Short mmCIF file of C-alpha atoms and ligand atoms in Angstrom, two decimals:
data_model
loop_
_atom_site.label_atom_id
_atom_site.label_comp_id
_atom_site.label_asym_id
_atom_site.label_seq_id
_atom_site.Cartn_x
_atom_site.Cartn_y
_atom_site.Cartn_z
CA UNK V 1 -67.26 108.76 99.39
CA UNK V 2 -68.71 106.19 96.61
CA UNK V 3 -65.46 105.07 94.64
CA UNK V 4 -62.93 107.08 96.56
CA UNK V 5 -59.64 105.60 97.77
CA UNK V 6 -58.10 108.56 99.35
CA UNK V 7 -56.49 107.98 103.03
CA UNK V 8 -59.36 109.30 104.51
CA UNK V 9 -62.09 106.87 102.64
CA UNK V 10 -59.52 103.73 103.72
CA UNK V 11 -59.09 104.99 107.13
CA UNK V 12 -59.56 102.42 109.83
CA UNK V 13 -61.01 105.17 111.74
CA UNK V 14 -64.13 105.29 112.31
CA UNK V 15 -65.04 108.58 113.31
CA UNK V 16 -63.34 109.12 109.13
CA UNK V 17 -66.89 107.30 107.92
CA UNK V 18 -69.14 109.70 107.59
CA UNK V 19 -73.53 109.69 106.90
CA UNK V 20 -74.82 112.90 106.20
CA UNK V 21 -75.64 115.26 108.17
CA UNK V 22 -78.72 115.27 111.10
CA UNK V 23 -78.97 115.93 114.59
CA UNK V 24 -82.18 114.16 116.96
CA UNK V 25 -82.82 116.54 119.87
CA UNK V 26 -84.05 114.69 122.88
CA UNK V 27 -85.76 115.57 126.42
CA UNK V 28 -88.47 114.18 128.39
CA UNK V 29 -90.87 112.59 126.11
CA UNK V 30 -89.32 114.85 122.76
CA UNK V 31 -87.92 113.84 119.50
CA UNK V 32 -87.40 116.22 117.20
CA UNK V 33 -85.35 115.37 114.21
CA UNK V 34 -83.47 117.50 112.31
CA UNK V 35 -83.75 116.91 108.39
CA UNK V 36 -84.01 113.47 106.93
CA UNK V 37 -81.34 112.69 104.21
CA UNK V 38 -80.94 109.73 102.53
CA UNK V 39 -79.20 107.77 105.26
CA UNK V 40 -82.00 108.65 108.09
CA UNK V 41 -83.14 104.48 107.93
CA UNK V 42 -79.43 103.57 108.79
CA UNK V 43 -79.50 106.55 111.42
CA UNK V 44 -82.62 105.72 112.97
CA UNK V 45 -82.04 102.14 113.26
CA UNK V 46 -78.34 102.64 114.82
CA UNK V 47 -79.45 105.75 117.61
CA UNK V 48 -82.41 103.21 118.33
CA UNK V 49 -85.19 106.00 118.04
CA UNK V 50 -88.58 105.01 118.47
CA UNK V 51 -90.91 107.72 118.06
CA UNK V 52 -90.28 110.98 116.53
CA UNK V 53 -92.28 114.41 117.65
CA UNK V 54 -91.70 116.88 114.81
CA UNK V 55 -88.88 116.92 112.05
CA UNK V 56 -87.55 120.39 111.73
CA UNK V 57 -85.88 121.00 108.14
CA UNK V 58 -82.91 123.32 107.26
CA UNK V 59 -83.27 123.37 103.72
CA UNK V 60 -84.64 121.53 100.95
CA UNK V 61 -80.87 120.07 99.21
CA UNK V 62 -81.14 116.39 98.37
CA UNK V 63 -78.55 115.69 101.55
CA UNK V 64 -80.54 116.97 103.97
CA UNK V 65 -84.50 115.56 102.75
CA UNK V 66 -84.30 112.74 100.30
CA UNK V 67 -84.83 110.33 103.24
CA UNK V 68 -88.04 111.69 103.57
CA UNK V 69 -89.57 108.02 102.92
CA UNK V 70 -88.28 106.74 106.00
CA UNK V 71 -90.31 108.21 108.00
CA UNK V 72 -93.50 105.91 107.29
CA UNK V 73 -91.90 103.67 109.71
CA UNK V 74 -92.73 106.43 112.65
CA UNK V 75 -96.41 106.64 110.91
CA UNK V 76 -96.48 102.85 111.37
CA UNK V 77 -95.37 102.78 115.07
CA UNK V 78 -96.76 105.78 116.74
CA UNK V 79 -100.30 105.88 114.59
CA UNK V 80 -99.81 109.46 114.10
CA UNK V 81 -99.09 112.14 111.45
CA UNK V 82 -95.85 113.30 111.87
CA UNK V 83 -95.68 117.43 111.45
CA UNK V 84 -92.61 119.02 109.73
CA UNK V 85 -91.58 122.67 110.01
CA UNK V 86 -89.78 124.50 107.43
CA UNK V 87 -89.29 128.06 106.10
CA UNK V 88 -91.45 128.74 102.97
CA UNK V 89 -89.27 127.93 100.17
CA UNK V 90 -88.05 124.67 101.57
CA UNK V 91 -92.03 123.62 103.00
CA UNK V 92 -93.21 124.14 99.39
CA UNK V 93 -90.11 122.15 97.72
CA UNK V 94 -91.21 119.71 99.87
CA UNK V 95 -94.85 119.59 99.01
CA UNK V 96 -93.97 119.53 95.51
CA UNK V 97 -91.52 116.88 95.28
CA UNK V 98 -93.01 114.55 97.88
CA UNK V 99 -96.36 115.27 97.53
CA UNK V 100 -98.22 111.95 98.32
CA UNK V 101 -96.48 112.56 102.32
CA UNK V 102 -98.66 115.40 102.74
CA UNK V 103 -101.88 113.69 101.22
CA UNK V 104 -104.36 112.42 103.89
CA UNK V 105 -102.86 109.39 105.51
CA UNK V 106 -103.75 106.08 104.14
CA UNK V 107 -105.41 103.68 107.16
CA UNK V 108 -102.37 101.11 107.04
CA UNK V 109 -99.80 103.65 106.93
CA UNK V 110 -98.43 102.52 104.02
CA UNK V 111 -96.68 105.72 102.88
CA UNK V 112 -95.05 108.47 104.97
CA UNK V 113 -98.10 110.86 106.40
CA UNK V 114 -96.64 113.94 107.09
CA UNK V 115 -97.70 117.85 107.82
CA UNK V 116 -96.08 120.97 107.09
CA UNK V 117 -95.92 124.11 109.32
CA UNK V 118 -94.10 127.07 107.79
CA UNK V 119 -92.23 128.22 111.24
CA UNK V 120 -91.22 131.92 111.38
CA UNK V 121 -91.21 132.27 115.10
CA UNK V 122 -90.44 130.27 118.48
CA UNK V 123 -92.38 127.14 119.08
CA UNK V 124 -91.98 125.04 122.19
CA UNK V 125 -92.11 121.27 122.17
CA UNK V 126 -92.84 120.12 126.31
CA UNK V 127 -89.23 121.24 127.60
CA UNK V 128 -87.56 122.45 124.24
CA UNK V 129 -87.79 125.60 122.99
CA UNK V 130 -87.17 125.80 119.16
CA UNK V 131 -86.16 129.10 117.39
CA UNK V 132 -85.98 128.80 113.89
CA UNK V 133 -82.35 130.80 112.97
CA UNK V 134 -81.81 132.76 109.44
CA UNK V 135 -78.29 132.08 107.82
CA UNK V 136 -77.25 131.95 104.31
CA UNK V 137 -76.31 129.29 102.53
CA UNK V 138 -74.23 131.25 99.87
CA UNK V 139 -76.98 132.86 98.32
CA UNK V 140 -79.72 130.96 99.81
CA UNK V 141 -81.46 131.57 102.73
CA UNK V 142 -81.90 128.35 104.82
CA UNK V 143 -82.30 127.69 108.74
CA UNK V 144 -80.44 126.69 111.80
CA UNK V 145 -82.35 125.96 115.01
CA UNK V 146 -81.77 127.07 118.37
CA UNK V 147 -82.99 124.52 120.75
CA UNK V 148 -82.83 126.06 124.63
CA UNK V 149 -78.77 126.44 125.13
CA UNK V 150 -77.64 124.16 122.03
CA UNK V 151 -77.62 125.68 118.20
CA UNK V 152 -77.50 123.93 115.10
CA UNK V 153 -76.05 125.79 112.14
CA UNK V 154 -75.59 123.60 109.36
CA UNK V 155 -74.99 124.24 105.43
CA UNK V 156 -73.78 128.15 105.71
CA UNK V 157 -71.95 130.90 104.57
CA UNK V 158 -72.50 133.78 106.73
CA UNK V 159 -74.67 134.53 109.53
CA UNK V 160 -76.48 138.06 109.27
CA UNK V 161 -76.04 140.24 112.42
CA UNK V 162 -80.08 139.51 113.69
CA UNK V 163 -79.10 136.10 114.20
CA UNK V 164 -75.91 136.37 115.57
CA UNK V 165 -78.33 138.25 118.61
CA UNK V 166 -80.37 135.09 118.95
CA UNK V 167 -77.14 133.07 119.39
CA UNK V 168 -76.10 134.67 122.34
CA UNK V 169 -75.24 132.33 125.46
CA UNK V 170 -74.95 129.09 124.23
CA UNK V 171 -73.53 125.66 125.70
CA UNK V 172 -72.94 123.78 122.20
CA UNK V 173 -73.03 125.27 118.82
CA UNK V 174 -73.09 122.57 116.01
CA UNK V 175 -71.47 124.46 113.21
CA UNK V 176 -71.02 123.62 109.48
CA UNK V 177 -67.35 122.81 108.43
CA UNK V 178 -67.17 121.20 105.17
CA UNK V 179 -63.47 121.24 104.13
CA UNK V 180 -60.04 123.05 104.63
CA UNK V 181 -60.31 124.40 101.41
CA UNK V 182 -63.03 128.03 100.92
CA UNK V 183 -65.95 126.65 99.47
CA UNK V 184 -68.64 129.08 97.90
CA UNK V 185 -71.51 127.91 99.96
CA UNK V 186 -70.35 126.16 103.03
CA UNK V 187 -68.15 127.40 105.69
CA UNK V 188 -64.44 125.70 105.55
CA UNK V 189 -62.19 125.34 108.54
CA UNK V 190 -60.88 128.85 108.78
CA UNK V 191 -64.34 130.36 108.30
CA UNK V 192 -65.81 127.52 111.26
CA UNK V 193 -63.22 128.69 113.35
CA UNK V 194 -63.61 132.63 113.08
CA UNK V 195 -67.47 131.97 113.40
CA UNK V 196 -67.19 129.71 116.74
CA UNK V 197 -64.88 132.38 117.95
CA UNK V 198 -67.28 135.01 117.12
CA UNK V 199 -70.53 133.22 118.81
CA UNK V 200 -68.53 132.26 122.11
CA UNK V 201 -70.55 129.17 123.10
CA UNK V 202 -68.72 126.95 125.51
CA UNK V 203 -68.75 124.26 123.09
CA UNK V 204 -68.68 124.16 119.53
CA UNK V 205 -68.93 121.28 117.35
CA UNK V 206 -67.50 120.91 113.42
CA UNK V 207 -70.02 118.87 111.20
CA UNK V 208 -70.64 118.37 107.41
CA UNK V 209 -67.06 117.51 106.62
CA UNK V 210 -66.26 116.19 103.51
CA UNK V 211 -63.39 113.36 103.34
CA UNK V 212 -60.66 115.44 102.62
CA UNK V 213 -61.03 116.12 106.88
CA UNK V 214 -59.13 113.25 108.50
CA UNK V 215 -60.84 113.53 111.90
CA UNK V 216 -57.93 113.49 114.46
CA UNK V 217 -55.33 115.84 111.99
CA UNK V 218 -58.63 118.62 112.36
CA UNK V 219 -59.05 117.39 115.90
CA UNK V 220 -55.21 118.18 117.07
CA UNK V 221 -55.53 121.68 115.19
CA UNK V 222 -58.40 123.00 116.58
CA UNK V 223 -58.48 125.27 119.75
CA UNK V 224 -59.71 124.46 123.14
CA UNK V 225 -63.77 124.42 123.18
CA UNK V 226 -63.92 123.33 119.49
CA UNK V 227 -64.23 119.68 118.09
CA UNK V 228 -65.12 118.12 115.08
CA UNK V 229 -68.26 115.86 115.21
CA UNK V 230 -68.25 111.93 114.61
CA UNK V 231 -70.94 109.59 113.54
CA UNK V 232 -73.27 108.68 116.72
CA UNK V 233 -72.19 111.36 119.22
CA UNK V 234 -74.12 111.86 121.98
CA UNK V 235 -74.24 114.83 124.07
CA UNK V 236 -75.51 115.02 127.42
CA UNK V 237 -76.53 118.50 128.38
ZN1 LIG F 301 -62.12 109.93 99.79
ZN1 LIG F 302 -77.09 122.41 101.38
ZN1 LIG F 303 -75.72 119.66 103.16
#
């Protein structure tokens, strides 16, 4: 964190150094990229990406969009207009803050060119099958995605009953865990842990943390099947 000097901030470890939160979802010929917060240039540059398919958005807090600029670089490579999906409130925040993305694409792709889908039901990308997932955000309601056996549930509070059915049988869940201590809009560790508990997937992995998580004191506390998530992780499913 910007002028912090807790143990945490100082660690020499660097699964402790933390960019904000994203996940790119990958299979044959598929990039879909979830949110783009303000480190998504850093991101894209270290993962190496080199085309993107879709960006799929959770919610429209400054964390989890105000990268949205970076994505002219994909314009520039791949030629294309690069389509979003959102739920309604977050697709029109979008619009209206960033509104020059979604104008008609300039011919030297000098700004991002982007398109917005409102997504309310299943869409499949070649192999990848994307279900957008309600959960609430405190008050808000936002969205997870379900990609074939791997969720991503991000920024939460609770998770109504209708989505805990569409959660059912999964390898990995990616699950918000911001902090030890109860947070009004984000799950903390106690809450992470009932909730990975409660969904059952073989794997579930702790993201979002703040720095008052030192990665390998969370690490030795959690159960079997549950881990916190570092920087540059890669699964292989
Ligand atoms: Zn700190
Ligand atoms: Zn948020
Ligand atoms: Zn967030």
């Amino acid at each position: 964190m910007i002028a912090c000097h807790c143990p945490v901030c100082c660690s020499d470890d660097p699964r402790n150094h933390r960019l904000r939160a994203s996940i790119l979802v990958r299979d044959e010929g598929i990039d879909l990229l979830v949110d783009t917060g303000p480190d998504l240039r850093q991101q894209m540059l270290h993962a190496g990406v080199q085309s993107l398919t879709a960006v799929l958005y959770t919610h429209f807090h400054a964390d989890h969009i105000n990268g949205v600029d970076d994505l002219r670089a994909f314009n520039f490579a791949q030629e294309v207009v690069i389509p979003c999906y959102a739920d309604e409130r977050t697709a029109a925040e979008l619009e209206s803050r960033f509104r020059y993305c979604f104008l008609p694409p300039d011919p030297a792709w000098a700004k991002p060119s982007l398109s917005m889908h409102r997504i309310v039901s299943p869409q499949t990308f070649g192999g990848v099958r994307v279900t957008p997932i309600p959960v609430l955000h405190g008050d808000l309601p936002i969205l997870g995605y379900r990609f074939n056996d791997v969720a991503y549930l991000t920024d939460l509070k609770t998770i109504p009953d209708a989505s805990l059915e569409l959660l059912r049988g999964l390898k990995v869940l990616v699950l918000d865990c911001l902090r030890y201590e109860y947070h009004p809009t984000h799950l903390h560790v106690e809450e992470a842990r009932y909730w990975a508990r409660r969904i059952g997937a073989e794997r579930t992995i702790l993201t979002h943390m703040t720095h008052d998580v030192d990665y390998a004191t969370l690490a030795a506390e959690l159960p079997e099947g549950v881990i916190p998530a570092s920087d540059g992780m890669v699964l292989d499913l």
